[in-house]
Structure formats: C-alpha cells, structure tokens
XYZ file of C-alpha atoms in Angstrom:
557
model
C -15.547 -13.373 33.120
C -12.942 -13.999 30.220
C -12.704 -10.641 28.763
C -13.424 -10.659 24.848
C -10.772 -10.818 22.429
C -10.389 -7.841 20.110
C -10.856 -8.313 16.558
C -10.059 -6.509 13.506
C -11.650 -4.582 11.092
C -13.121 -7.222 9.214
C -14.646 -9.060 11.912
C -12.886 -11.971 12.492
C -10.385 -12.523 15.406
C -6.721 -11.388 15.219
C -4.658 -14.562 13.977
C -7.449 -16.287 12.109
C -6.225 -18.258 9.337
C -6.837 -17.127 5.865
C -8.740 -18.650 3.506
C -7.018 -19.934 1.095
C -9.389 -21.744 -1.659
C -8.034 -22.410 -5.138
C -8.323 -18.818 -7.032
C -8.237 -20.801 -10.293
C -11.259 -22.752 -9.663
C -12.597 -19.683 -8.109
C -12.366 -17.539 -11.301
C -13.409 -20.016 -13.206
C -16.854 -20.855 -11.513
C -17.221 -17.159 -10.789
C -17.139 -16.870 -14.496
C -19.518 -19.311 -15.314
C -21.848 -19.102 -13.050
C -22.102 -15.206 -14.492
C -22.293 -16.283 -17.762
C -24.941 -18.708 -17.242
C -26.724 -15.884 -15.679
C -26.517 -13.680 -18.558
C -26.882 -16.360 -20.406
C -30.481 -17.015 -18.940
C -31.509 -13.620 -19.086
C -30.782 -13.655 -22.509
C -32.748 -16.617 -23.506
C -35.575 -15.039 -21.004
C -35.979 -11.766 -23.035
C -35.219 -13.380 -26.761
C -38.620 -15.415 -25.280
C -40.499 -12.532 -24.259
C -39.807 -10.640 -26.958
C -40.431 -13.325 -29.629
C -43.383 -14.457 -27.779
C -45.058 -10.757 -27.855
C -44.191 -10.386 -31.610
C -46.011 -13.895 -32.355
C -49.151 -12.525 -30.629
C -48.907 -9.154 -32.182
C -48.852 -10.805 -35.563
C -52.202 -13.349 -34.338
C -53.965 -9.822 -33.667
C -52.538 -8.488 -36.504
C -54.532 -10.936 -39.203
C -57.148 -11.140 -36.896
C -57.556 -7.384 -37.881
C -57.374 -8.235 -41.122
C -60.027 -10.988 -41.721
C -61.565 -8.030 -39.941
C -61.213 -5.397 -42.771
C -61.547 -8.390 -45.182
C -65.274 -8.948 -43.556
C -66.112 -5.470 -43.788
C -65.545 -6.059 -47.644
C -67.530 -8.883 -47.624
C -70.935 -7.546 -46.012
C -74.013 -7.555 -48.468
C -71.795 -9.677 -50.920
C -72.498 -12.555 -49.053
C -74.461 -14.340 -46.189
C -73.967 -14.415 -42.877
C -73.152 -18.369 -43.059
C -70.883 -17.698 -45.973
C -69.168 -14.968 -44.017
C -68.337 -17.176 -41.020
C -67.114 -19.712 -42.608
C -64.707 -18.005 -44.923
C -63.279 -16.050 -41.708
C -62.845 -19.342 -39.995
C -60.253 -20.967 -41.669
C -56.853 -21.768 -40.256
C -58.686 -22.535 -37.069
C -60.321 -19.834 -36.001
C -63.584 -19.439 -33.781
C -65.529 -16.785 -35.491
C -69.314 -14.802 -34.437
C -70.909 -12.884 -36.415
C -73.548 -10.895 -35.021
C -75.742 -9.082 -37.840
C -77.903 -5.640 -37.004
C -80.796 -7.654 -36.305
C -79.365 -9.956 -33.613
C -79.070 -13.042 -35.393
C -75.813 -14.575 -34.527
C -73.771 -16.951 -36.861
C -70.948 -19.017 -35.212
C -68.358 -20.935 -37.184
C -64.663 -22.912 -36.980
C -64.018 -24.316 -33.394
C -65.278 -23.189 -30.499
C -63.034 -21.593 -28.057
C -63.103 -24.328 -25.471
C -61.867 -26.699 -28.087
C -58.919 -23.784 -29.047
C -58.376 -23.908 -25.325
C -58.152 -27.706 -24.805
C -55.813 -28.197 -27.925
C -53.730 -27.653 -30.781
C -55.253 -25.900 -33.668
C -54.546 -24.654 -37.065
C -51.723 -22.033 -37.540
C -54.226 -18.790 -37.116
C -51.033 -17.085 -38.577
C -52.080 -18.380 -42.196
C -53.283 -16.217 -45.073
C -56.942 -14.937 -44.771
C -58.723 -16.856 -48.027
C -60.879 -14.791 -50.245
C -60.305 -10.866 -51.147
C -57.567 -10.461 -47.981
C -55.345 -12.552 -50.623
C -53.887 -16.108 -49.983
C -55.496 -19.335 -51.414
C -59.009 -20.098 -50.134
C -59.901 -23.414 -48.027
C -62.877 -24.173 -50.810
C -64.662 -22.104 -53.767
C -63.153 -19.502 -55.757
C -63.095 -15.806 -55.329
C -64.047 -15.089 -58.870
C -67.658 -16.562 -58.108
C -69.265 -19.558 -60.056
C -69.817 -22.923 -58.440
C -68.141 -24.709 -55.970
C -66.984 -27.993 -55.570
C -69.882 -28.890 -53.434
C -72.657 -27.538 -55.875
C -72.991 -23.748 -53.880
C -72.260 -20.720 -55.316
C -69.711 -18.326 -54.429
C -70.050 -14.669 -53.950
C -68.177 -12.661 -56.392
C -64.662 -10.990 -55.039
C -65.732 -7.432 -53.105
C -62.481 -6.092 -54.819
C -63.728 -6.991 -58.549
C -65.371 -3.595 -60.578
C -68.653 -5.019 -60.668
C -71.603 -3.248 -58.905
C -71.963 -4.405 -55.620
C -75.359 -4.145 -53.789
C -75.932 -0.973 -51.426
C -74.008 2.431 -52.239
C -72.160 2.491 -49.067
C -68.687 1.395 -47.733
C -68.793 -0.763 -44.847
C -65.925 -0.142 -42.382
C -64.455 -1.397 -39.161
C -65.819 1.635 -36.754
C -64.320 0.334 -33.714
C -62.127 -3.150 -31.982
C -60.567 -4.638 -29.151
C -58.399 -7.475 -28.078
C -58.752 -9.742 -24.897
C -55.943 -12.090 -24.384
C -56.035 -14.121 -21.696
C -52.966 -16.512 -21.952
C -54.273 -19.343 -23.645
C -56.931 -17.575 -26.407
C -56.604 -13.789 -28.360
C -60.362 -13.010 -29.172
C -60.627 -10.158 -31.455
C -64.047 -8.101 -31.278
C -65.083 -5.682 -33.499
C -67.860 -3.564 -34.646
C -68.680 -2.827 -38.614
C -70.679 0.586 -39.599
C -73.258 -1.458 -40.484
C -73.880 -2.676 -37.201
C -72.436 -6.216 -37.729
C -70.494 -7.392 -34.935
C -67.824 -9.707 -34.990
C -65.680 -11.704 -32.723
C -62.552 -13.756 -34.081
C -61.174 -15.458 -31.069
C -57.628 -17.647 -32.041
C -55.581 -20.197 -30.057
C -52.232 -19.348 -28.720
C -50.951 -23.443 -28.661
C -48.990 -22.766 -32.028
C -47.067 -19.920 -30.611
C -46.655 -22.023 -27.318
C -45.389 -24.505 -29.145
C -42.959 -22.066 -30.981
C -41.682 -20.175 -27.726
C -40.720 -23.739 -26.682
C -38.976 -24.799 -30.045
C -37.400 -21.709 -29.024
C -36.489 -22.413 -25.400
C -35.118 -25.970 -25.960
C -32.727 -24.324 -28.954
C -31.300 -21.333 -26.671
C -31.168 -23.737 -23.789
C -28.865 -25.993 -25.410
C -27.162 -23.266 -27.258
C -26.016 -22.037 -23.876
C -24.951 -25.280 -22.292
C -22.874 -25.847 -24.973
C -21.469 -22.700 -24.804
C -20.552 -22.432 -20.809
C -19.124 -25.938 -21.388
C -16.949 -24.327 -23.974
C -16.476 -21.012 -22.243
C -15.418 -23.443 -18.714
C -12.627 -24.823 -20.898
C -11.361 -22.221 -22.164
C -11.636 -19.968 -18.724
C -9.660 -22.868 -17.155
C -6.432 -22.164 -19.802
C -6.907 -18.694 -19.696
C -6.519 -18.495 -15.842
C -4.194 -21.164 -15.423
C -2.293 -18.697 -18.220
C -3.049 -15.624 -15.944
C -2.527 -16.806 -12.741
C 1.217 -17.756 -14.013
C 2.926 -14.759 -12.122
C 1.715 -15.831 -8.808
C 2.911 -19.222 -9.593
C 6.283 -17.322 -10.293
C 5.824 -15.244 -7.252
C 5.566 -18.746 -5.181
C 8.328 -19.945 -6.671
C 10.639 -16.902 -5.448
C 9.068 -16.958 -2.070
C 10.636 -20.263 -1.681
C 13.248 -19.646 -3.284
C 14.139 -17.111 -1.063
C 12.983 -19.258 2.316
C 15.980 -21.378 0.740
C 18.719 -19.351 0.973
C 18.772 -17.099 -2.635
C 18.102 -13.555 -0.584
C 19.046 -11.730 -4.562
C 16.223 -13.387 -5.773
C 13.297 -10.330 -7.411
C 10.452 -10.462 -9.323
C 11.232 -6.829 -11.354
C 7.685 -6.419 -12.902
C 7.927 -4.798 -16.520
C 4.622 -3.301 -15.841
C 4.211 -2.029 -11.881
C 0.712 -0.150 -12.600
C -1.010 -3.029 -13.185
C -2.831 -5.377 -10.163
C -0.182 -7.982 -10.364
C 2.429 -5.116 -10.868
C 1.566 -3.787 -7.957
C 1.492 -6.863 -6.193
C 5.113 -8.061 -7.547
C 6.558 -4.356 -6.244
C 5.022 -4.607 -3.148
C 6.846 -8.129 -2.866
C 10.349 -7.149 -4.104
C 9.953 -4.105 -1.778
C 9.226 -6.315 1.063
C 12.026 -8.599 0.416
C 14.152 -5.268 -0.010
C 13.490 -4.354 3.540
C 13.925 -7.690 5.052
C 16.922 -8.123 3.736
C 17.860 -4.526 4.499
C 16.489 -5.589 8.212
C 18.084 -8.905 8.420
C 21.517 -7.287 7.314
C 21.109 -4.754 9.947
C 20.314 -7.247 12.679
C 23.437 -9.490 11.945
C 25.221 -5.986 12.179
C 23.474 -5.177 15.506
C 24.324 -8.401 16.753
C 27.612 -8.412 15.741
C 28.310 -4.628 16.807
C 26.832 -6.432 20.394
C 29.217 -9.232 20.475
C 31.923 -6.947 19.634
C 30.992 -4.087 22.879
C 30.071 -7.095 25.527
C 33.757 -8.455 24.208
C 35.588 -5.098 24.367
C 33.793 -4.428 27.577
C 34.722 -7.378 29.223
C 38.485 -6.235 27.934
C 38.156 -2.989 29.432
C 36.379 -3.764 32.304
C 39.138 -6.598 32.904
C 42.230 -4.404 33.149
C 41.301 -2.064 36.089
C 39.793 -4.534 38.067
C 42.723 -7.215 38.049
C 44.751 -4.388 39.082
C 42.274 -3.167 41.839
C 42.139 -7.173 43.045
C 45.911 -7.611 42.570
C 46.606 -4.219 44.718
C 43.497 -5.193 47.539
C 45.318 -8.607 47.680
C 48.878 -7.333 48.128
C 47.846 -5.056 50.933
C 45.825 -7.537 52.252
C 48.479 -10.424 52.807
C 51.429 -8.594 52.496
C 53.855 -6.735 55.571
C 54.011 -3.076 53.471
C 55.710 -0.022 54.605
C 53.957 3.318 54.669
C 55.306 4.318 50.828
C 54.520 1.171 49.024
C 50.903 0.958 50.928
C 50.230 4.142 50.008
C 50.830 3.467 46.166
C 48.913 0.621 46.042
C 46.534 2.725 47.845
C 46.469 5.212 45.229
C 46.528 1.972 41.999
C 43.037 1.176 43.516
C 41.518 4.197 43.462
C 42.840 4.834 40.052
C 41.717 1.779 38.490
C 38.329 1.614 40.304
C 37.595 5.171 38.909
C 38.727 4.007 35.605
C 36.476 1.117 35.857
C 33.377 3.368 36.734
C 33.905 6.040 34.180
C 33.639 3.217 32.025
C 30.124 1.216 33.469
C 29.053 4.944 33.247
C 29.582 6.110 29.851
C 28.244 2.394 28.948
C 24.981 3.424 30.862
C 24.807 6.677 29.030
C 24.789 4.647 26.027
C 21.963 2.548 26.705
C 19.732 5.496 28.147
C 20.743 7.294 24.524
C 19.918 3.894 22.755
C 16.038 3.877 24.802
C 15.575 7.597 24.383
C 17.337 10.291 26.676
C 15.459 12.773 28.023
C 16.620 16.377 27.009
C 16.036 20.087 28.580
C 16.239 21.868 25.905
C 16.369 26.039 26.052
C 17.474 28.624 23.992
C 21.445 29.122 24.603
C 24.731 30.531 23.361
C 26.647 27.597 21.726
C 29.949 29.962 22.040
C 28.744 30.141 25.732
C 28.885 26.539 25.869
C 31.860 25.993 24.039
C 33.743 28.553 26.690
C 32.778 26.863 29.744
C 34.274 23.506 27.989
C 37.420 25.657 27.444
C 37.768 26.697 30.881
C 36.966 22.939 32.508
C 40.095 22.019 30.542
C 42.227 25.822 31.381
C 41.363 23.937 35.076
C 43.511 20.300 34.413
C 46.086 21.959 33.155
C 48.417 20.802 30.620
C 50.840 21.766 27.864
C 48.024 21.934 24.870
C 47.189 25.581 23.835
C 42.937 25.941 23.550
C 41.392 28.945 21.934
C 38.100 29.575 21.580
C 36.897 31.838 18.289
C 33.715 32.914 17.280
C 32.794 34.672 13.411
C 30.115 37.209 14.022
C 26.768 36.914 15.294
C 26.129 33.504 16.337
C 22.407 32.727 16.390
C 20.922 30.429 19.300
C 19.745 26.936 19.369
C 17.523 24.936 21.309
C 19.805 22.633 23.870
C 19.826 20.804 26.618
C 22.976 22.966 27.858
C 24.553 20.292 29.953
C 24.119 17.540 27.335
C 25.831 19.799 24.743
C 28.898 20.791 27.004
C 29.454 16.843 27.294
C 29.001 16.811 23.363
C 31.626 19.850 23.066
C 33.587 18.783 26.013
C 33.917 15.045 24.829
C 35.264 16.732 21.297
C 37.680 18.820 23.129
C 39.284 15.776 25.138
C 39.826 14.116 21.662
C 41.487 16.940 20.086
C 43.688 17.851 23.461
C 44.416 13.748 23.673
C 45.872 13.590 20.305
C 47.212 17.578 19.454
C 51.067 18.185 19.967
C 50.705 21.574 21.257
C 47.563 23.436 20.197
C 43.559 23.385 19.741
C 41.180 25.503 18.095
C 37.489 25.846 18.841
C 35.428 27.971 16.120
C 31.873 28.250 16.933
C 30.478 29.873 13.033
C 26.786 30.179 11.573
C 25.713 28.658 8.102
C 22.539 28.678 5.806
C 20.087 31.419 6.304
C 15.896 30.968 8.147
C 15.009 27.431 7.921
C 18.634 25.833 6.999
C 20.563 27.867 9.438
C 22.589 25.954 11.986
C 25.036 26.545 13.812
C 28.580 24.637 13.506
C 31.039 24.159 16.691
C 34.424 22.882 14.729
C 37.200 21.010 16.851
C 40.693 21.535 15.300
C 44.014 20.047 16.404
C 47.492 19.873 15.185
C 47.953 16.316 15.678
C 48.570 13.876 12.918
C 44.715 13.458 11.986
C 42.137 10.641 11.301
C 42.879 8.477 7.645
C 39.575 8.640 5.695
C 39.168 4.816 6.334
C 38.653 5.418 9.953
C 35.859 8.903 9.949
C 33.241 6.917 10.589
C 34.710 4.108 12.572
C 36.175 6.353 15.204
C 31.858 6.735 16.093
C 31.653 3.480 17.014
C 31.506 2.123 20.425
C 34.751 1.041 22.244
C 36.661 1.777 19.078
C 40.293 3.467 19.371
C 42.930 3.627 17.041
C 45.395 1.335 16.750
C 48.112 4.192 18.387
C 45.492 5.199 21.331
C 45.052 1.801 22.478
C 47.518 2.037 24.814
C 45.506 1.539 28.294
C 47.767 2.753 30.083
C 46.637 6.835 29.007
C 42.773 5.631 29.737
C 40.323 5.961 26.817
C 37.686 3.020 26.150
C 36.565 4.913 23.078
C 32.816 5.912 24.131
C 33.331 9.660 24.227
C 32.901 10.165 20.439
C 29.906 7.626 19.977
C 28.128 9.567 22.893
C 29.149 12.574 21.707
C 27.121 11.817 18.222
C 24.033 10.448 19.591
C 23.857 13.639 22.412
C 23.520 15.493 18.659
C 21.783 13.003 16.999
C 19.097 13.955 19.698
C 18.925 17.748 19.242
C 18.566 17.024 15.705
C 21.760 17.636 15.013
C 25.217 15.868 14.424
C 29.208 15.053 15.099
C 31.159 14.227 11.787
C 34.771 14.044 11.207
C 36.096 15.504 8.224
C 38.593 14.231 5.529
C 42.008 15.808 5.582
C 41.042 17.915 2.168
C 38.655 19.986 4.207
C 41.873 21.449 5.986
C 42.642 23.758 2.711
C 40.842 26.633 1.505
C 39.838 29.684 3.129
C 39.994 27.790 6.696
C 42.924 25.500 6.637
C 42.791 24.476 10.345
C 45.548 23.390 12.037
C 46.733 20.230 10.126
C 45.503 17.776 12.377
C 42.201 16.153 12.554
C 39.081 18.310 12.288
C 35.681 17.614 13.845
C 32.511 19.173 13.760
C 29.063 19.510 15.952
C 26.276 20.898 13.975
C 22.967 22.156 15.472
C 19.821 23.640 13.883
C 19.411 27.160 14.418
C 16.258 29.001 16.343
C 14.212 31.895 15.272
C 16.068 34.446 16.789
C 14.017 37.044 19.095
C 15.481 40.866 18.627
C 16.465 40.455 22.139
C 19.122 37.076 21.339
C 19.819 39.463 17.714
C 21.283 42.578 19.917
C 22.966 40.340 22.147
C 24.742 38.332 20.007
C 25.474 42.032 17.970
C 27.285 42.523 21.320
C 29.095 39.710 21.635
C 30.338 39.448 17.941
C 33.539 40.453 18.345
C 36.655 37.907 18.019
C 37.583 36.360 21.090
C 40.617 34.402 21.935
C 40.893 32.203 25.521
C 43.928 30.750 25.465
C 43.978 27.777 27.377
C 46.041 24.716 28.524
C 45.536 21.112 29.665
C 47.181 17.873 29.531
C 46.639 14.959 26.969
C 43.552 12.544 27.898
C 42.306 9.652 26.618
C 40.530 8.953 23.359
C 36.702 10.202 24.013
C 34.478 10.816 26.967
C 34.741 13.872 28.980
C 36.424 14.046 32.146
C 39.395 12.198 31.680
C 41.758 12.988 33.755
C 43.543 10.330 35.890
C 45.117 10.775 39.607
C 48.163 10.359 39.535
C-alpha cells in the first residue's frame, strides 16, 4: 500500500499550488454582493415596518368611526348608522340590543376579492372630514331624507346617558382588518376593511427601494473597481520589484513609510526577505569562493611533499645509491609523507569542526592546561624562552581538556614560529558571575600581525606572505582550528591590534593573541584550590621555531 502523503495544516497536500484568483475582482464582488445584502435587508425592514404602520393607522380610524358611532346612537337609525360608517369602503354590522342586525358598504368577500376604497379616508359626519351625502347640521338631503342633527351640536339629544365604546378587538388575517366592538348600550359593531390599498402601497414601495438599490450597487461596483485598482497599487509596486530583482537590481526595496499597517507589514516582511537573501547569496559566493580557494591551496600543499616523496621513491628505486645518499632520501620521504599527513589531518579536523565536533567537556584549570602546552614545547627544544604566568585566582571552565591544549598549543606554535627569542603565556580572569571568563593571552616578541591581516590570519590555508616559505612547514590551519575548537566551548581566539601592547600590560612587542572561555560557577572546593595555587609562577621554557599554526610541528630532520 502507497503510504499517504502528509499534509499541512490547512489540509491540502504539501506543494499544492496556490490559488491565485484576481484579488481586485475579488474585493470588488465581495463588496457587492455585501452590499446588496444589506441592501435587501434594508428594503425588507423599511417594508415591514411601513407595512405595520399602514395597518396600525386602518385600525386606528376603524377605532374611530368606532367612537364616532358611539356618538351617533339614539341620534339616528340603525340604517343611517351603517351607512354613514361605511364610507371609504368599508363593510360595516351593526348589531342593536335587540338582535336586529344592519349590514352596510361591501361585504368582506368582495374586500377580499378586490380593490376597494382607501379605508384610510376621513370618517364623514361628527369624526370630522367631508361626508359622502347629507349634511351634519341636519335638514334635507339631496335625495329627499332627513339627516340627523350633529351628536357634537348643544342641542338636547334624546336619552340622558353617554354611550361609550366598553370594549374592542382586531382580527387581521392578511388580506381583511375587521374591527369588533361593543357600545354600553349593548350595540355591537363590526367594521371589517380591506388591506389591497396598503398592498398596493408596500409594493409602490418595493419596486422604488428595489431600483433604488440596483442603481446604487451599479454605482457602488464602479466606484469599488477605482478604489481597489487605487489600493491594490502597492502590490502592483511590490510585483514590479520582485522582478525587478529576478533581473539583476539586488538594491532594489520597497521602504514602507508606514510598516504598522497590513501592506506595511507585508512590504517589511518583503524587504527583510530580500535582506537575507542577499545577505545569503553573498555568503554563498563567499563560501564558494573560500572553497575554491582551500581545494586550490590544498592541492598546492598537498603537491609539494608528495613530488618530493615520488621524486625520492623513484631515485632509490632506479638508481645504484650508496649507503649515505639512500639513507637521506630515506629520511626526505618520511619527512615529506609526514608533512603531507599532518596536513590531510588538520583538513579532517576541519570538516568534523565544520559538521559539529563532539566535545568532553569537565571542569578544569586553564593554567593547568596552558602548563602542559608549555612543557610539550620545554620537550622540542629550541632557542625561544616560554613562561607561563598566572594573576590570582583563576576560576574554572567547562572544557574538553584535550581540545583546549590543541587550542593553547596551536597558539603557542604561532608565537614560538614567529618570536626572536621569547614567549609569554598569561592565563588572567575578567568580568565578575555571569560575564566572567577566563582569558589565556599568547605574547611574542616577534615583529607582529598589521591590522589588515587579524582576521585573515583565521582563515584556512592562509600564511603570511614571510611564512610562506615551505620549506619551515606551516599550511596555515593551526589558527583557523584553533578558533573554531573555541568557537565550540562558547568561547573564542582573536588577535589583537598592535595598540593593545601599551598600557598597564605592554606585552612583549610582538604579536598578541588571545583564547577566551566562559567561566563556571565555582564550587568552594575549585575557590580554595585555586586560593592555593594563586601565586605567580614562572616555567621557563625553550623550543625551536615551527611553522605557522597547527600543533605539533616539528619536522625530522
């Protein structure tokens, strides 16, 4: 079975392309589409709302012809009553305390079925508003019938009490509002009203807000489309850099004037990534050329001892030699071919420190190690002069303790290659808890390192241009490992300038190098120990110039 192919957080497999649809047109039917929705939603509730006022208002006069026909009782008939509350349309019942029932205007089937009169219209008679026919001051009527004088007139009307509305209620069922309600008399009535005006109204309405809004989105589209394209102009900028850049113009930046913002943000996070891939392309070229330059000065190195080891094999190979000049030749190959190995194994060294070397570290004595590398160099012998001095109470560090004596070793061959007669090794303590460390400085009296070449004498197969005679060994590794054995005790190897001579600690004129480690707590133990110790020693020591860097250096002669 095929095993499954992870995928990432989102879901979709590692490598999938991205979807890249236009963000313009994006935005710009996003936008719409929400303001057509808001849009609708507002044309919904203006509806609702205006449609629940209309029918408010239809109860409300239907509540007055109401009060209005409580006025009217025992001024008028029944008949009379009806038809005055029927105008504008309306389907009216009256129902008087005997149970004789008076119907006028349309009945509600006919309200139902179709358009009627506004019911919204002004109740005729005492309510106020014109009357369909008659007068409310009484007299005769157009048609030859009398009209009931107007309840709200001084004269005497017939009983002595005032009839009232004593109760109502209001059925609506969509299409009809019927309006029931009881007098104190005992009259009943029941004003039922059409709702196809207001229908009609809500869709005046609709048609108005619906075209309101089309017009508007079709405005709001247009103008969305300018005001993106006018938004979006950054990332059109941002393209144009990109590809500018893909051309050849690495200086190229987009410098936001505003880096809080989304497309601030956005354009730092872009000029930061072009910062580090030009930082990383730069370094690459340098690693590359840094590589070219060791496989090339490798191969140089490299190709000195072994022509002489295959010119010496081939002499004593084809040629008739006596005893002396055998032996010598004897002696050239063994030289050259431990030459040559020193060299494929400080290059080795290298590339384990390059991958990661693996370390021992333990509490130790730097002054300790710094001693031994003293006496490894008393045991060459030579005409240089090495002392070892300590200042006081030297706190511990955590080492690997052979790693370090290459580190101090490696700085000790440097300064007895180059000294004319004498070498100083002060192992001294600096900075106080977290920030102490412990410094091992390498002093000679030889004619120093120019401030130009402090850092170049670190890198690989680098001498100067006096020590490249090959003749005194030296393929200029011993420094370079030297650093990256400190590098990886979190520590380091500099070489100071020529001013740090001066002061309180001239030094001995020459060049001046120096290992610095990170101090450990110590323990009260290490603290007594090193109170026993503290005391100035001098080892005066000798050995005989080596070659530039790398520890054990010494040649057979």
């Amino acid at each position: 079975m095929t095993p499954s192919r992870s995928r990432g957080r989102s879901g979709s497999a590692p490598g999938a392309p991205l979807r890249t649809g236009s963000l313009r047109t994006r935005t710009v039917v996003a936008v719409t589409a929400l303001l057509a929705v808001l849009l609708l939603a507002l044309a919904l509730t203006v509806q609702a709302l205006v449609g629940d006022r209309l029918r408010a208002q239809v109860v409300e006069r239907l509540g007055d012809r109401a009060a209005a026909a409580a006025a009217l009782v025992g001024t008028v008939d029944d008949d009379d009553l009806a038809d005055r509350l029927s105008a504008q349309g309306v389907s009216v019942v009256v129902t008087s305390p005997d149970g004789g029932a008076v119907t006028a205007g349309p009945s509600p089937d006919d309200l139902r079925a179709g358009p009627g009169a506004d019911p919204l219209g002004e109740l005729p008679g005492p309510a106020g508003g014109p009357r369909d026919s008659g007068s409310a001051t009484g007299g005769t009527t157009g048609s030859g019938g009398t009209t009931p004088p107007d309840p709200t007139s001084t004269e005497p009307t017939s009983g002595d009490a005032t009839v009232s509305v004593t109760s109502s209620s209001v059925v609506d069922d969509g299409d009809l509002i019927r309006y029931e309600a009881v007098l104190s008399d005992g009259t009943e009535l029941a004003l039922t009203a059409g709702t196809s005006s207001i229908d009609d109204t809500l869709a005046t309405l609709r048609g108005v807000l619906l075209g309101a809004s089309a017009a508007f989105l079709l405005l709001a589209a247009g103008a969305l489309v300018l005001v993106v394209r006018r938004t979006l102009r950054p990332l059109e900028r941002m393209t144009a850099v990109a590809r500018s850049i893909s051309g050849g113009d690495r200086g190229r930046r987009l410098r936001p004037t505003r880096p809080t913002t989304e497309l601030g943000r956005t354009a730092a996070a872009f000029d930061e990534m072009l910062d580090d891939l030009e930082r990383a392309e730069g370094a690459a070229l340098a690693a590359e050329a840094r590589l070219r330059s060791f496989v090339s000065d490798a191969a140089h190195e490299l190709r000195t001892p072994v022509a002489g080891i295959q010119a010496a094999a081939d002499t004593l190979v084809r040629a008739q030699l006596d005893d002396d000049e055998r032996e010598r030749l004897t002696v050239h190959v063994v030289r050259e071919s431990l030459r040559a190995g020193r060299l494929i194994g400080d290059m080795l060294l290298m590339a384990r420190l390059d991958e990661g070397l693996a370390l021992d570290p333990r509490p130790l004595d730097v002054a300790e190690v710094a001693r031994g590398a003293a006496e490894r160099q008393r045991v060459r012998g030579g005409d240089v002069a090495v002392e070892v001095v300590t200042d006081g109470p030297v706190p511990p560090v955590a080492g690997d303790p052979d790693r370090l004596g290459q580190v101090v070793g490696n700085l000790l061959d440097n300064a007895v290659r180059h000294a004319r007669s004498s070498v100083r090794v002060s192992v001294v303590s600096r900075g106080v808890d977290d920030t102490a460390e412990v410094i091992v400085r390498v002093d000679d009296d030889g004619r120093g390192v120019d401030d130009a070449d402090r850092e170049r004498v670190f890198d690989r197969l680098v001498r100067l241009d006096e020590a490249r005679a090959r003749g005194d060994g030296g393929s200029g590794l011993g420094l370079p490992i030297a650093r990256a054995i400190a590098r990886a005790h979190g520590g380091d190897v500099v070489c100071l300038p020529r001013a740090a001579g001066g002061g309180a600690d001239p030094g001995l004129g020459g060049a001046r190098f120096e290992l610095r480690l990170p101090a450990t707590a110590r323990s009260a133990t290490q603290s007594a120990a090193a109170q026993s110790s503290s005391a100035q020693t001098e080892t005066p020591l000798h050995a005989h110039p080596t070659w530039h860097g790398g520890a054990e250096r010494n040649r057979p002669e």
